[in-house]
mmCIF file of C-alpha atoms in Angstrom:
data_model
loop_
_atom_site.group_PDB
_atom_site.id
_atom_site.type_symbol
_atom_site.label_atom_id
_atom_site.label_comp_id
_atom_site.label_asym_id
_atom_site.label_seq_id
_atom_site.Cartn_x
_atom_site.Cartn_y
_atom_site.Cartn_z
ATOM 1 C CA ASP B 1 106.636 84.757 75.959
ATOM 2 C CA PRO B 2 108.982 83.076 73.554
ATOM 3 C CA ALA B 3 110.290 79.519 73.893
ATOM 4 C CA ASP B 4 113.751 80.145 74.220
ATOM 5 C CA GLY B 5 115.670 83.289 75.278
ATOM 6 C CA SER B 6 114.192 86.867 74.429
ATOM 7 C CA ASP B 7 115.728 90.068 73.050
ATOM 8 C CA ASP B 8 116.324 93.097 75.156
ATOM 9 C CA ILE B 9 113.969 95.967 75.136
ATOM 10 C CA ALA B 10 115.900 99.258 75.409
ATOM 11 C CA GLY B 11 112.884 101.237 76.906
ATOM 12 C CA GLY B 12 111.762 104.634 75.996
ATOM 13 C CA ASP B 13 108.529 106.648 75.790
ATOM 14 C CA MET B 14 105.835 104.202 74.515
ATOM 15 C CA THR B 15 102.546 105.899 75.590
ATOM 16 C CA ALA B 16 101.694 106.544 71.977
ATOM 17 C CA LEU B 17 100.617 102.997 71.931
ATOM 18 C CA GLY B 18 97.529 103.950 74.155
ATOM 19 C CA THR B 19 96.062 102.147 77.251
ATOM 20 C CA LEU B 20 97.542 98.499 77.572
ATOM 21 C CA THR B 21 97.865 95.664 79.833
ATOM 22 C CA LEU B 22 101.156 94.209 80.074
ATOM 23 C CA VAL B 23 101.975 90.430 80.574
ATOM 24 C CA VAL B 24 105.487 89.205 80.804
ATOM 25 C CA GLY B 25 105.515 85.347 81.018
ATOM 26 C CA PRO B 26 107.696 83.078 82.846
ATOM 27 C CA LYS B 27 109.925 82.160 79.652
ATOM 28 C CA TRP B 28 110.893 85.713 79.060
ATOM 29 C CA THR B 29 114.543 86.199 79.985
ATOM 30 C CA GLY B 30 115.531 89.439 78.086
ATOM 31 C CA ASN B 31 115.997 92.723 79.831
ATOM 32 C CA ILE B 32 113.196 95.342 79.551
ATOM 33 C CA GLY B 33 114.127 99.022 79.861
ATOM 34 C CA SER B 34 118.046 97.922 79.692
ATOM 35 C CA SER B 35 118.991 101.688 78.755
ATOM 36 C CA ASP B 36 116.033 103.524 79.796
ATOM 37 C CA ALA B 37 112.655 103.028 81.554
ATOM 38 C CA LEU B 38 109.969 101.758 79.371
ATOM 39 C CA LYS B 39 107.222 104.089 79.775
ATOM 40 C CA LEU B 40 103.798 102.910 79.116
ATOM 41 C CA LYS B 41 100.191 103.733 80.161
ATOM 42 C CA LEU B 42 99.207 100.718 82.056
ATOM 43 C CA THR B 43 95.982 99.572 83.751
ATOM 44 C CA ARG B 44 97.485 96.044 84.628
ATOM 45 C CA ILE B 45 100.984 94.393 85.006
ATOM 46 C CA GLU B 46 101.559 90.858 85.401
ATOM 47 C CA TYR B 47 105.216 89.796 85.459
ATOM 48 C CA THR B 48 106.537 86.387 86.153
ATOM 49 C CA GLY B 49 109.769 86.844 83.921
ATOM 50 C CA SER B 50 113.074 85.820 84.759
ATOM 51 C CA SER B 51 115.286 88.593 83.331
ATOM 52 C CA SER B 52 117.574 90.318 85.506
ATOM 53 C CA LEU B 53 116.121 93.761 84.726
ATOM 54 C CA CYS B 54 112.693 94.847 84.134
ATOM 55 C CA HIS B 55 112.325 98.795 84.568
ATOM 56 C CA ILE B 56 108.794 100.124 83.795
ATOM 57 C CA GLU B 57 107.560 103.452 84.041
ATOM 58 C CA ALA B 58 103.775 103.660 84.656
ATOM 59 C CA ASP B 59 102.144 106.959 83.082
ATOM 60 C CA SER B 60 100.601 108.697 86.065
ATOM 61 C CA SER B 61 97.493 109.427 83.844
ATOM 62 C CA VAL B 62 96.369 106.041 84.152
ATOM 63 C CA VAL B 63 95.498 104.144 87.220
ATOM 64 C CA VAL B 64 97.255 100.895 87.564
ATOM 65 C CA ALA B 65 94.260 98.525 88.987
ATOM 66 C CA GLU B 66 96.883 95.612 89.662
ATOM 67 C CA CYS B 67 100.362 94.805 89.699
ATOM 68 C CA LEU B 68 101.197 91.245 90.166
ATOM 69 C CA VAL B 69 104.799 89.955 90.481
ATOM 70 C CA SER B 70 105.424 86.164 91.002
ATOM 71 C CA GLY B 71 108.878 85.734 89.520
ATOM 72 C CA THR B 72 112.002 87.753 88.893
ATOM 73 C CA GLY B 73 115.484 87.183 88.152
ATOM 74 C CA VAL B 74 118.674 87.296 90.586
ATOM 75 C CA GLY B 75 119.999 90.792 89.307
ATOM 76 C CA GLU B 76 120.447 93.696 91.752
ATOM 77 C CA MET B 77 117.088 95.404 90.422
ATOM 78 C CA PRO B 78 115.022 92.586 88.672
ATOM 79 C CA PHE B 79 111.733 94.521 88.854
ATOM 80 C CA ARG B 80 111.425 98.235 89.015
ATOM 81 C CA LEU B 81 108.372 100.357 88.696
ATOM 82 C CA THR B 82 108.815 104.114 88.620
ATOM 83 C CA GLY B 83 106.954 107.181 88.000
ATOM 84 C CA THR B 84 103.862 108.766 89.858
ATOM 85 C CA GLY B 85 100.106 108.062 90.203
ATOM 86 C CA THR B 86 98.116 105.201 91.612
ATOM 87 C CA ILE B 87 98.533 101.507 91.903
ATOM 88 C CA THR B 88 95.125 100.111 93.257
ATOM 89 C CA SER B 89 96.690 96.677 94.209
ATOM 90 C CA LEU B 90 100.426 95.618 94.375
ATOM 91 C CA GLN B 91 100.749 91.832 95.039
ATOM 92 C CA VAL B 92 104.032 90.085 95.233
ATOM 93 C CA THR B 93 103.734 86.264 95.614
ATOM 94 C CA GLY B 94 107.568 85.098 94.801
ATOM 95 C CA ASN B 95 110.700 86.866 93.542
ATOM 96 C CA ARG B 96 114.430 86.120 93.920
ATOM 97 C CA GLY B 97 115.538 89.580 93.776
ATOM 98 C CA LYS B 98 114.416 92.976 94.853
ATOM 99 C CA VAL B 99 111.304 94.701 93.719
ATOM 100 C CA GLU B 100 111.455 98.561 93.749
ATOM 101 C CA ILE B 101 108.311 100.802 93.633
ATOM 102 C CA SER B 102 109.520 104.446 93.425
ATOM 103 C CA GLY B 103 108.247 107.821 92.943
ATOM 104 C CA THR B 104 105.588 109.693 94.974
ATOM 105 C CA ARG B 105 102.834 107.355 94.562
ATOM 106 C CA SER B 106 99.695 105.828 96.073
ATOM 107 C CA VAL B 107 99.575 102.162 96.520
ATOM 108 C CA THR B 108 96.363 101.470 98.004
ATOM 109 C CA THR B 109 96.938 97.636 98.829
ATOM 110 C CA VAL B 110 100.255 95.999 99.063
ATOM 111 C CA GLU B 111 100.696 92.318 99.971
ATOM 112 C CA LEU B 112 103.767 90.119 100.296
ATOM 113 C CA ILE B 113 102.363 86.570 100.493
ATOM 114 C CA GLY B 114 104.536 83.323 100.660
ATOM 115 C CA GLU B 115 107.960 81.948 101.664
ATOM 116 C CA GLY B 116 109.284 82.700 98.028
ATOM 117 C CA VAL B 117 109.059 86.602 98.499
ATOM 118 C CA SER B 118 112.552 88.347 98.912
ATOM 119 C CA GLU B 119 112.276 92.062 99.330
ATOM 120 C CA VAL B 120 109.707 94.847 98.127
ATOM 121 C CA ASP B 121 111.211 98.208 98.768
ATOM 122 C CA MET B 122 108.880 101.387 98.471
ATOM 123 C CA SER B 123 111.147 103.599 100.553
ATOM 124 C CA TYR B 124 113.206 105.147 97.716
ATOM 125 C CA SER B 125 112.633 108.770 96.314
ATOM 126 C CA GLY B 126 109.231 109.951 96.995
ATOM 127 C CA ILE B 127 106.570 108.490 99.476
ATOM 128 C CA CYS B 128 104.505 105.618 98.724
ATOM 129 C CA SER B 129 101.338 105.460 100.992
ATOM 130 C CA GLY B 130 98.016 103.806 100.905
ATOM 131 C CA THR B 131 95.152 102.019 102.863
ATOM 132 C CA THR B 132 96.447 98.463 103.800
ATOM 133 C CA ALA B 133 99.830 96.883 103.892
ATOM 134 C CA ARG B 134 100.105 93.136 104.376
ATOM 135 C CA CYS B 135 103.435 91.089 104.901
ATOM 136 C CA ASN B 136 103.736 87.269 105.695
ATOM 137 C CA GLY B 137 106.984 86.798 104.274
ATOM 138 C CA GLY B 138 110.007 88.566 102.825
ATOM 139 C CA LEU B 139 110.778 92.179 103.247
ATOM 140 C CA LEU B 140 108.583 95.048 103.085
ATOM 141 C CA LYS B 141 109.934 98.626 103.194
ATOM 142 C CA PHE B 142 107.862 101.790 103.036
ATOM 143 C CA ASN B 143 107.922 105.610 104.319
ATOM 144 C CA GLY B 144 104.468 106.619 103.902
ATOM 145 C CA ASN B 145 101.063 106.575 105.892
ATOM 146 C CA TYR B 146 98.943 103.664 106.034
ATOM 147 C CA ASN B 147 95.803 102.893 107.663
ATOM 148 C CA ASN B 148 96.230 99.158 108.339
ATOM 149 C CA VAL B 149 99.519 97.424 108.558
ATOM 150 C CA GLU B 150 99.389 93.491 109.265
ATOM 151 C CA VAL B 151 102.737 91.445 109.674
ATOM 152 C CA SER B 152 102.382 87.606 109.979
ATOM 153 C CA GLY B 153 104.592 84.354 109.317
ATOM 154 C CA ARG B 154 108.072 85.294 108.768
ATOM 155 C CA GLY B 155 107.355 88.734 107.411
ATOM 156 C CA VAL B 156 109.583 91.703 108.215
ATOM 157 C CA VAL B 157 108.182 95.209 107.775
ATOM 158 C CA GLU B 158 110.598 98.293 108.092
ATOM 159 C CA ILE B 159 108.735 101.454 108.355
ATOM 160 C CA SER B 160 110.917 104.805 107.931
ATOM 161 C CA GLY B 161 110.286 108.514 107.425
ATOM 162 C CA THR B 162 107.945 110.393 109.370
ATOM 163 C CA PRO B 163 104.752 108.360 108.736
ATOM 164 C CA THR B 164 101.426 107.966 110.626
ATOM 165 C CA VAL B 165 99.987 104.320 110.991
ATOM 166 C CA SER B 166 96.450 103.974 112.186
ATOM 167 C CA THR B 167 96.342 100.267 113.033
ATOM 168 C CA LEU B 168 99.442 97.812 113.276
ATOM 169 C CA GLU B 169 98.816 94.297 113.927
ATOM 170 C CA ILE B 170 101.513 91.679 114.432
ATOM 171 C CA TYR B 171 100.711 88.025 114.225
ATOM 172 C CA GLY B 172 104.086 86.842 113.740
ATOM 173 C CA GLY B 173 107.464 88.121 112.361
ATOM 174 C CA THR B 174 108.744 91.610 113.103
ATOM 175 C CA CYS B 175 107.834 95.162 112.368
ATOM 176 C CA LYS B 176 111.140 97.679 112.593
ATOM 177 C CA TRP B 177 109.989 101.058 113.456
ATOM 178 C CA ILE B 178 113.050 102.956 112.083
ATOM 179 C CA CYS B 179 111.549 106.551 111.794
ATOM 180 C CA THR B 180 113.430 109.614 111.613
ATOM 181 C CA GLY B 181 112.629 113.512 111.908
ATOM 182 C CA THR B 182 110.447 115.053 114.433
ATOM 183 C CA THR B 183 107.319 112.908 114.831
ATOM 184 C CA SER B 184 105.818 109.696 113.950
ATOM 185 C CA ALA B 185 102.926 108.176 115.399
ATOM 186 C CA ILE B 186 100.709 105.011 115.489
ATOM 187 C CA SER B 187 97.230 106.762 116.159
ATOM 188 C CA THR B 188 94.771 104.252 116.840
ATOM 189 C CA SER B 189 96.181 100.582 117.985
ATOM 190 C CA LEU B 190 99.359 98.518 118.163
ATOM 191 C CA LYS B 191 98.535 95.012 118.829
ATOM 192 C CA VAL B 192 101.371 92.422 118.936
ATOM 193 C CA PHE B 193 99.651 88.984 119.413
ATOM 194 C CA SER B 194 103.056 87.091 118.262
ATOM 195 C CA GLY B 195 106.227 88.476 117.078
ATOM 196 C CA LEU B 196 108.238 91.600 117.733
ATOM 197 C CA PHE B 197 107.525 95.252 117.638
ATOM 198 C CA ASP B 198 111.064 96.414 117.349
ATOM 199 C CA GLY B 199 111.771 100.187 117.812
ATOM 200 C CA ALA B 200 115.616 100.063 118.733
ATOM 201 C CA SER B 201 116.553 101.844 115.593
ATOM 202 C CA ALA B 202 113.867 104.673 115.688
ATOM 203 C CA SER B 203 115.536 108.203 115.786
ATOM 204 C CA ALA B 204 112.369 110.219 115.669
ATOM 205 C CA ALA B 205 112.162 112.747 118.673
ATOM 206 C CA THR B 206 108.817 111.530 119.439
ATOM 207 C CA VAL B 207 107.055 108.288 118.653
ATOM 208 C CA THR B 208 103.468 108.451 119.830
ATOM 209 C CA VAL B 209 101.615 105.002 120.000
ATOM 210 C CA ALA B 210 97.956 104.839 121.109
ATOM 211 C CA GLY B 211 96.321 101.615 122.367
ATOM 212 C CA ALA B 212 99.141 99.180 122.448
ATOM 213 C CA THR B 213 98.480 95.656 123.456
ATOM 214 C CA VAL B 214 101.077 92.861 123.865
ATOM 215 C CA TYR B 215 99.957 89.335 124.069
ATOM 216 C CA GLU B 216 101.572 86.199 125.479
ATOM 217 C CA GLN B 217 103.701 85.280 122.494
ATOM 218 C CA GLY B 218 104.523 89.064 121.480
ATOM 219 C CA THR B 219 107.433 91.457 122.222
ATOM 220 C CA ILE B 220 107.450 95.254 122.367
ATOM 221 C CA ASP B 221 111.181 96.808 122.486
ATOM 222 C CA GLU B 222 111.398 100.392 122.571
ATOM 223 C CA ARG B 223 115.313 100.470 123.504
ATOM 224 C CA ASN B 224 116.369 103.017 121.190
ATOM 225 C CA GLY B 225 118.258 105.025 123.909
ATOM 226 C CA LEU B 226 116.309 108.153 123.367
ATOM 227 C CA GLU B 227 113.307 107.546 125.685
ATOM 228 C CA SER B 228 111.322 108.814 122.455
ATOM 229 C CA PHE B 229 108.369 106.460 122.767
ATOM 230 C CA VAL B 230 105.047 108.161 124.193
ATOM 231 C CA TRP B 231 102.688 105.324 125.135
ATOM 232 C CA SER B 232 99.440 106.963 125.136
ATOM 233 C CA GLY B 233 97.076 105.020 127.514
ATOM 234 C CA GLY B 234 100.103 102.851 128.472
ATOM 235 C CA ILE B 235 100.806 99.295 127.257
ATOM 236 C CA ASP B 236 98.331 96.576 128.045
ATOM 237 C CA SER B 237 100.418 93.442 128.861
ATOM 238 C CA ARG B 238 98.529 90.226 128.378
ATOM 239 C CA GLY B 239 101.485 88.031 129.227
ATOM 240 C CA GLY B 240 103.799 89.417 126.527
ATOM 241 C CA THR B 241 107.324 90.839 126.972
ATOM 242 C CA ILE B 242 108.470 94.412 127.156
ATOM 243 C CA TYR B 243 111.805 95.660 126.930
ATOM 244 C CA PRO B 244 111.767 99.534 128.290
ATOM 245 C CA ASP B 245 114.301 102.040 127.392
ATOM 246 C CA ALA B 246 117.160 102.565 130.177
ATOM 247 C CA GLY B 247 115.910 105.104 132.560
ATOM 248 C CA ARG B 248 112.258 104.459 132.043
ATOM 249 C CA THR B 249 109.904 104.608 135.063
ATOM 250 C CA LEU B 250 107.477 102.013 135.035
ATOM 251 C CA THR B 251 104.127 101.711 136.684
ATOM 252 C CA VAL B 252 102.551 98.310 136.590
ATOM 253 C CA GLY B 253 98.816 98.262 137.428
#
């Protein structure tokens, strides 16, 4: 964490250094992995730097218990974590540019917290899946299976691919269900307390949603033109707004 400026680190395989914790402080301005990813065995990553590129490849033989990102520069891809393996906790609390997590990887818990968050994209090559995804600011993209997804504040979540999400709860913000392929599902419950569940861009042949409830400040929009949403058990409307697809037959009970 030098006082003024920083030299670039070209990258390369540095796993011979053994298992490490990587801390990049707020005064770091140099690029990391400027010619190739810097490959390390890491148990913890804390990044608050302001460089325009930080490209880290976490060796799959070691579990990254924590990855904390609270500041990045303004380049196209200021913080990029590649490779395969497991991240137990990914927490992004502030960044001006994009955070990319790529490779087939398990991210047990991912959280975007605060107004200062820009974008976390886990929808690149491979599938990132896990247990819990929470977003109350910025944009979170993923294409894997998650047991619990929570959207609140001004957060936006985009879910692509052919995932199964167990429970989806929206307390504010927007969840965009943009899944493709033959099938995708919310298998246990969808609850829209406030904000929007947006299925307008879903192109999957079948989207099965179980246990849907929309409350007074919430909206469900299924208008993708395909009539592909299957509402298992119907939609329990408790004062909320429902926009059905054209051609739908509605039964109000």
